[in-house]
mmCIF file of C-alpha atoms in Angstrom:
data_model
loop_
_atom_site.group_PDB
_atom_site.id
_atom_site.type_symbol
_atom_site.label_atom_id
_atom_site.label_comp_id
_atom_site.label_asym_id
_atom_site.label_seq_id
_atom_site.Cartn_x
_atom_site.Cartn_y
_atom_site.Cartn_z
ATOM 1 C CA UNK A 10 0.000 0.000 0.000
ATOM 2 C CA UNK A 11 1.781 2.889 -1.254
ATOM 3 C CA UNK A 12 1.844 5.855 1.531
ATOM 4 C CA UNK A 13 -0.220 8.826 1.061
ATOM 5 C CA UNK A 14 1.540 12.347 0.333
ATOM 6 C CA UNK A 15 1.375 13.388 4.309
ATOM 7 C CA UNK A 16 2.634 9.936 5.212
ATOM 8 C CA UNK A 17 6.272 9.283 6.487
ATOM 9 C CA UNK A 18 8.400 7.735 4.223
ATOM 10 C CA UNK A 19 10.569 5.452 5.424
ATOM 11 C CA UNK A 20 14.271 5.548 4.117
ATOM 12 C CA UNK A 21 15.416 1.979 2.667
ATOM 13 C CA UNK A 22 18.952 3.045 4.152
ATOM 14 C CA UNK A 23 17.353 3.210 7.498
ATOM 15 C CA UNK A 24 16.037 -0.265 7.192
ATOM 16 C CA UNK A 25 19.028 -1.754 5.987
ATOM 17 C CA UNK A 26 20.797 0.050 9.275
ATOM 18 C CA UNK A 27 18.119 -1.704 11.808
ATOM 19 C CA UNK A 28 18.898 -4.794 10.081
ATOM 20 C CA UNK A 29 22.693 -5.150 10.167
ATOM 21 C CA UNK A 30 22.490 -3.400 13.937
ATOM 22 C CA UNK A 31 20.460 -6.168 14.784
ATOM 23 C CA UNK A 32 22.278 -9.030 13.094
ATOM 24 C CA UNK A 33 25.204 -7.478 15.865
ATOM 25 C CA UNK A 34 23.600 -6.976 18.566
ATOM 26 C CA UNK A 35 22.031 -10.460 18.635
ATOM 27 C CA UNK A 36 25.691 -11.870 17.522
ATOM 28 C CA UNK A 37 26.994 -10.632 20.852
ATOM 29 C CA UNK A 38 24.382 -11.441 23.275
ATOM 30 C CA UNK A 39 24.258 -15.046 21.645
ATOM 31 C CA UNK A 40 28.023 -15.454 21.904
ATOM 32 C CA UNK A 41 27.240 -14.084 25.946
ATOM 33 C CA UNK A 42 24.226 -16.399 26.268
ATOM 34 C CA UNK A 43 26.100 -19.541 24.785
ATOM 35 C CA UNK A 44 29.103 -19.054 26.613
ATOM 36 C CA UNK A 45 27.129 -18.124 29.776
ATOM 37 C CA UNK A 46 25.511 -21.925 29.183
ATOM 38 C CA UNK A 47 28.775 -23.425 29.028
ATOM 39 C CA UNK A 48 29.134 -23.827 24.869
ATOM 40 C CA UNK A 49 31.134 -20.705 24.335
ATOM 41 C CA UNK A 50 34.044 -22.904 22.946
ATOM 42 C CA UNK A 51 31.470 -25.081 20.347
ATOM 43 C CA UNK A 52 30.419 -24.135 17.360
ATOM 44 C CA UNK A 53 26.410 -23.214 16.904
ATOM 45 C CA UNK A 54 26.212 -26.527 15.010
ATOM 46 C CA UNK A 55 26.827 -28.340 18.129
ATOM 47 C CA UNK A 56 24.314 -26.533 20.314
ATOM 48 C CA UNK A 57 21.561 -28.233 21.670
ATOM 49 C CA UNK A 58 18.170 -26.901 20.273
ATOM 50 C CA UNK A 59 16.792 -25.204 23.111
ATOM 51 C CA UNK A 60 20.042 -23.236 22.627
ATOM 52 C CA UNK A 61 20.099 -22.026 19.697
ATOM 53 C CA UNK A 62 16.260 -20.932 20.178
ATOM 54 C CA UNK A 63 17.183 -18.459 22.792
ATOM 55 C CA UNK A 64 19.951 -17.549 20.555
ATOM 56 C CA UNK A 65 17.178 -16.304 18.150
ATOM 57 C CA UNK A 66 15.457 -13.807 20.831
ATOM 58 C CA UNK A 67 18.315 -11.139 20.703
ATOM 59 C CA UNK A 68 17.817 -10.837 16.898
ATOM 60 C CA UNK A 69 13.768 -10.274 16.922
ATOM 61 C CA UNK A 70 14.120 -8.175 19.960
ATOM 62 C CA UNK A 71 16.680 -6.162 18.239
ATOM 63 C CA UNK A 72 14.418 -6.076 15.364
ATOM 64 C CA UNK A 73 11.784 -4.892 17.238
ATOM 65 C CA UNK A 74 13.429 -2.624 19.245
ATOM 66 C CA UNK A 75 14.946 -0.737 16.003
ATOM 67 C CA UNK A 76 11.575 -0.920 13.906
ATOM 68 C CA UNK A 77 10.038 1.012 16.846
ATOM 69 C CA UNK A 78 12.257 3.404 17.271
ATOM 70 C CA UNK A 79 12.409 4.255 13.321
ATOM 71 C CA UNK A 80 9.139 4.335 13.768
ATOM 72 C CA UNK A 81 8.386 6.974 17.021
ATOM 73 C CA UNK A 82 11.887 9.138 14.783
ATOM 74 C CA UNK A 83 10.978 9.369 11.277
ATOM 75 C CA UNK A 84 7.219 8.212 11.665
ATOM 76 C CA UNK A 85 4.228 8.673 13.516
ATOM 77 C CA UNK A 86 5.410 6.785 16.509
ATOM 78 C CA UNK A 87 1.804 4.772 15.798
ATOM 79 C CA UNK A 88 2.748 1.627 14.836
ATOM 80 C CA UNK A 89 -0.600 0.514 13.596
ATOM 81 C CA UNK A 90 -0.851 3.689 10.777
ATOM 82 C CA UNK A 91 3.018 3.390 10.123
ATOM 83 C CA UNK A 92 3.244 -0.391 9.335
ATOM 84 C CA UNK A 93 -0.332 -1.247 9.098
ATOM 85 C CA UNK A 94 -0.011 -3.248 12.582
ATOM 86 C CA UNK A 95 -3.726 -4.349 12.756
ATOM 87 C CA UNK A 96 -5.027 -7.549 13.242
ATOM 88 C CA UNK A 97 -8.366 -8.572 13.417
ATOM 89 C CA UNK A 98 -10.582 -11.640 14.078
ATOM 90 C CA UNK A 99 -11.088 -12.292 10.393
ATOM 91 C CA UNK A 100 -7.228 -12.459 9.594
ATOM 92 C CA UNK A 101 -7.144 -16.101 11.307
ATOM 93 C CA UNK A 102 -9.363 -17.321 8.672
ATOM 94 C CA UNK A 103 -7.635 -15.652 5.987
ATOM 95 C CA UNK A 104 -3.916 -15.922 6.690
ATOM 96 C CA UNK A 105 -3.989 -19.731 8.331
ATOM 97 C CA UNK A 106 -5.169 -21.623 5.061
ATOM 98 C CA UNK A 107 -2.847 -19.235 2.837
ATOM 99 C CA UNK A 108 -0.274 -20.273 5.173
ATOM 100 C CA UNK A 109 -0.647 -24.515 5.104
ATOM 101 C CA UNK A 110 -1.746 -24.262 1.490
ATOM 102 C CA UNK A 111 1.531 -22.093 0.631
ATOM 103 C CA UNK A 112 3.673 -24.664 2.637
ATOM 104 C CA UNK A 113 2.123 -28.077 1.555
ATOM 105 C CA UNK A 114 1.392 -27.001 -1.818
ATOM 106 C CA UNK A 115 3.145 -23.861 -3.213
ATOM 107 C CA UNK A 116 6.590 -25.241 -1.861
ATOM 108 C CA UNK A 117 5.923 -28.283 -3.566
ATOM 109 C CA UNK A 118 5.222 -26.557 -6.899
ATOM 110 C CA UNK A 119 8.108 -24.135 -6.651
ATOM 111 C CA UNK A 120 10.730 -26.904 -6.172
ATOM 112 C CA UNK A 121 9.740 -29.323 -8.950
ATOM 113 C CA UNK A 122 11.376 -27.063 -12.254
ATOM 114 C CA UNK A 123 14.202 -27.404 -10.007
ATOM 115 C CA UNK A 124 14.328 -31.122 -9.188
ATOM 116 C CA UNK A 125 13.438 -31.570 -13.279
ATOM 117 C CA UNK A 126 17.311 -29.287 -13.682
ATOM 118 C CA UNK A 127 19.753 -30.306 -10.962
ATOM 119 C CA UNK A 128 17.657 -33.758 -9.751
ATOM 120 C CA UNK A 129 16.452 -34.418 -6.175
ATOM 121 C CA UNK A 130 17.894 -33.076 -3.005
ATOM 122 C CA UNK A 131 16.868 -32.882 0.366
ATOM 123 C CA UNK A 132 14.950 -28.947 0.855
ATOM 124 C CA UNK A 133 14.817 -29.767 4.305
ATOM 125 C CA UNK A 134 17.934 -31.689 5.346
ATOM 126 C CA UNK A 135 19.572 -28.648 7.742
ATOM 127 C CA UNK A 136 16.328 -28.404 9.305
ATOM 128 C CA UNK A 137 16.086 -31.900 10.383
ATOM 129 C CA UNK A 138 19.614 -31.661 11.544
ATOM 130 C CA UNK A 139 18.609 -28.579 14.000
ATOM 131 C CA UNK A 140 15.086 -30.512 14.902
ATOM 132 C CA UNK A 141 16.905 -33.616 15.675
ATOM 133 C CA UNK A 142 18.627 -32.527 18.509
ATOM 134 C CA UNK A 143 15.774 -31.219 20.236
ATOM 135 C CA UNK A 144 14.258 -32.585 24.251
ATOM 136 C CA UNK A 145 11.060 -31.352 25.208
ATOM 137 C CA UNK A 146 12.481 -27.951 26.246
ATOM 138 C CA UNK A 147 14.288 -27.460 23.046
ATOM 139 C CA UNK A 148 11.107 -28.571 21.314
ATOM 140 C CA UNK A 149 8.775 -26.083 22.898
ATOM 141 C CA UNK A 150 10.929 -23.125 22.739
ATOM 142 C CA UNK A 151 11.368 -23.870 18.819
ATOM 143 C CA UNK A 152 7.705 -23.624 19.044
ATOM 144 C CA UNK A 153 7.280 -20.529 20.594
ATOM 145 C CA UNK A 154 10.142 -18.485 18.697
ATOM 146 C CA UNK A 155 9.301 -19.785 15.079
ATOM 147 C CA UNK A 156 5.731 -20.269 15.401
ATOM 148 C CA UNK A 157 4.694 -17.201 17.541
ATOM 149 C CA UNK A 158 7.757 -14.832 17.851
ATOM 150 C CA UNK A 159 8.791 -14.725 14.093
ATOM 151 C CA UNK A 160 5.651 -14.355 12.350
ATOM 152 C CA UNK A 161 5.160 -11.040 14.531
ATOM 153 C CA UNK A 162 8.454 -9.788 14.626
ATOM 154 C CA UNK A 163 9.138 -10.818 10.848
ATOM 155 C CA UNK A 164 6.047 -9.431 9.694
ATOM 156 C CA UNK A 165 6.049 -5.744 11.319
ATOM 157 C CA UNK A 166 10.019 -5.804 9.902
ATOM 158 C CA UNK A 167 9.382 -7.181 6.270
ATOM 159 C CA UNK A 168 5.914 -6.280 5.441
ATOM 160 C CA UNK A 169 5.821 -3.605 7.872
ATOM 161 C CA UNK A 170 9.407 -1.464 7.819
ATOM 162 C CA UNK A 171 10.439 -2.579 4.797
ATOM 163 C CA UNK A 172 7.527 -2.765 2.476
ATOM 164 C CA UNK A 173 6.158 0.363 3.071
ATOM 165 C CA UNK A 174 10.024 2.173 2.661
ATOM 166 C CA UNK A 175 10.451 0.364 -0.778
ATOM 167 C CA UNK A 176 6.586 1.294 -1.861
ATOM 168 C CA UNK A 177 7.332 5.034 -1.039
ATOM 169 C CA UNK A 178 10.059 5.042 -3.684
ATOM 170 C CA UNK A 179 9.259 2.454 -6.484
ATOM 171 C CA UNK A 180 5.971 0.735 -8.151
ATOM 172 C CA UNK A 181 4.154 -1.232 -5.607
ATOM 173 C CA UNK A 182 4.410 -4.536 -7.652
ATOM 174 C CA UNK A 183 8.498 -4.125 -7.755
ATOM 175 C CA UNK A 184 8.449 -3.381 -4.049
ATOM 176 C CA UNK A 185 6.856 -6.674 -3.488
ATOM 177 C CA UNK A 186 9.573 -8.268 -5.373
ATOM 178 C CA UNK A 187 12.297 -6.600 -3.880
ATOM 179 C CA UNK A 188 11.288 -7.194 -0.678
ATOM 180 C CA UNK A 189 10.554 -10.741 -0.903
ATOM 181 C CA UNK A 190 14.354 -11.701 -2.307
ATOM 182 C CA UNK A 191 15.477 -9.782 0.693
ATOM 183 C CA UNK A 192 13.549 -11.348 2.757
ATOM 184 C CA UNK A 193 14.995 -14.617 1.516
ATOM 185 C CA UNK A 194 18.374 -13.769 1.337
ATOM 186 C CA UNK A 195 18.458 -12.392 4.997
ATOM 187 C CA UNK A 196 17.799 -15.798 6.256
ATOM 188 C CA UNK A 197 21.356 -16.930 4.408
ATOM 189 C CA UNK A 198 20.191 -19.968 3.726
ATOM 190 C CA UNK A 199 20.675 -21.165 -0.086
ATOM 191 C CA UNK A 200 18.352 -24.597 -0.292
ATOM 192 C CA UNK A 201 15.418 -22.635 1.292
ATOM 193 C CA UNK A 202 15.785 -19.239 -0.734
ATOM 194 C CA UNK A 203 13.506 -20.479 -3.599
ATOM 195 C CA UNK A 204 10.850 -21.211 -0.840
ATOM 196 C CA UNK A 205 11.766 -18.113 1.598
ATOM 197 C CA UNK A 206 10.831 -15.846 -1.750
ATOM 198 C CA UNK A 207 8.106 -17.631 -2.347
ATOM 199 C CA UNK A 208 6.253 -17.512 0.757
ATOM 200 C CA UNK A 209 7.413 -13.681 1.159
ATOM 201 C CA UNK A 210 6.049 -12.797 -2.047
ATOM 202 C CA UNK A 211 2.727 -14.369 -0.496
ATOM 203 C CA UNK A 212 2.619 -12.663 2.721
ATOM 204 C CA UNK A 213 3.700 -9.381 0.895
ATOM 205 C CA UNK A 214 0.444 -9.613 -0.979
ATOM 206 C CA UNK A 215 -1.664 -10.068 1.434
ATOM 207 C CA UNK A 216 0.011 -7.183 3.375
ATOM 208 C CA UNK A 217 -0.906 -5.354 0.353
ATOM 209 C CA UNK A 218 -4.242 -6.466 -0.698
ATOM 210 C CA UNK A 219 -5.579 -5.747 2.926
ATOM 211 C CA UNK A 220 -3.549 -2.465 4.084
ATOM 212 C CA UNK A 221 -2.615 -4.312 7.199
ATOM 213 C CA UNK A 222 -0.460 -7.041 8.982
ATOM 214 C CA UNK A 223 -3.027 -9.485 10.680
ATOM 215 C CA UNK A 224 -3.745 -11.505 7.069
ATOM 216 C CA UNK A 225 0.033 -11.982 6.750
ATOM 217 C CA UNK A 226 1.057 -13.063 10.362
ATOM 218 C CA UNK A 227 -1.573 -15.350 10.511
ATOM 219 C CA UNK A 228 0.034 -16.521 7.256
ATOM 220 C CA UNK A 229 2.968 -16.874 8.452
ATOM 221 C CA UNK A 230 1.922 -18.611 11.567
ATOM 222 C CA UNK A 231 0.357 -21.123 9.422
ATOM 223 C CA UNK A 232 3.424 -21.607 7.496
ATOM 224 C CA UNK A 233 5.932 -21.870 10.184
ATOM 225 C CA UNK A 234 3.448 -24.339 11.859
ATOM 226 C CA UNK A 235 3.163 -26.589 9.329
ATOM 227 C CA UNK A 236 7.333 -27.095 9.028
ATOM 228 C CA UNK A 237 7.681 -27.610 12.310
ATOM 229 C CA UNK A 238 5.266 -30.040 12.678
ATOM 230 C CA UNK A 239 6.847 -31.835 9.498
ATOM 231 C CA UNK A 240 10.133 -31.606 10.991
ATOM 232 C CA UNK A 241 9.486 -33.125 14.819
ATOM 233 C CA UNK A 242 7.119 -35.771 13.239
ATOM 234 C CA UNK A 243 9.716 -37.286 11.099
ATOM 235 C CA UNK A 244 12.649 -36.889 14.158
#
């Protein structure tokens, strides 16, 4: 939703500030928080999975804390008219089926020209390798900081922050686009980045289509929920 003429708009330099400040930030306090737990000396590969959970809270707190303050400097300070941070009873039903549909189906679809080019390989191989070394702790943390934390954080970030700075400043449909590579790229992980621009090319229409966040965290939800419950079921 492009902004109107008396709306802020949101410099892309900005954004790309928040993001690297909190890609540091949360590199420090996980370094403190892993060596604090006695795996300081390990790499992350070796950390147990309630680990590196926790180790994902300093990056969407970060996050949060810098998309805030962007938007109380250079916006309103009103986080529901800056990034469209509504959500309402309807969303459920309209972001949760986008959400499994885009996971069991559209994931499916988008990987097949490439299995037809370079032949089978495993999409979710690194996942399984993070899942498997889960407890019950590890397993309900995952839960609550992939299912719950990211779709929120992600969402007022990506559809929110970024979005709206790119649709200030280029054609709506091209901000979609841009946004949705970056969103993929920022997770830095290559097997998943045909999926990752996928899905944000979903949720950045429906943050689009409806002015507001609630259809695409909902989305999200539903698409985080669906991997994880893949993932643990075939541990």
């Amino acid at each position: 939703m492009r902004p109107a003429p008396n709306e802020q708009r949101f410099s892309p330099f900005v954004v790309i500030g928040v993001w690297v400040a909190a890609l540091f930030a949360s590199a420090l306090i996980g370094a403190a928080i892993a060596a604090l737990a006695g795996y300081g000396d390990t790499s992350s590969q070796e950390w147990p999975l309630w680990l590196l959970a926790v180790a994902q809270v300093p990056l969407w707190a970060s996050l949060l804390v810098g998309t805030v303050l962007v938007s109380r400097r250079q916006g309103t300070g009103d986080l529901r008219r800056d990034y469209g941070l509504v959500v309402r009873p309807i969303d459920a039903a309209i972001g949760l089926p986008v959400g499994v549909l885009a996971q069991l189906v559209g994931v499916w679809l988008v990987y097949q020209p490439l299995f037809w080019i370079f032949g089978e390989f495993d999409v979710s191989g690194e996942a399984k390798k993070i899942t498997d070394r889960g407890t019950g702790l590890g397993i309900v943390l995952l839960v609550l900081i992939v299912v719950i934390g990211a779709p929120i954080v992600e969402e007022l970030f990506f559809r929110g922050l970024l979005l709206r700075s790119l649709e200030g400043r280029i054609a709506n449909g091209l901000a979609l686009v841009v946004s949705s590579v970056l969103f993929g790229a920022a997770h830095l992980q290559p097997i998943q980045f045909p999926a990752l621009v996928f899905i944000g090319l979903v949720l950045g229409w429906l943050a689009q289509r409806f002015g507001r966040l609630g259809p695409s965290m909902f989305a999200h939800l539903g698409f985080n929920l669906v991997t994880v419950i893949v993932l643990v079921t075939q541990r």
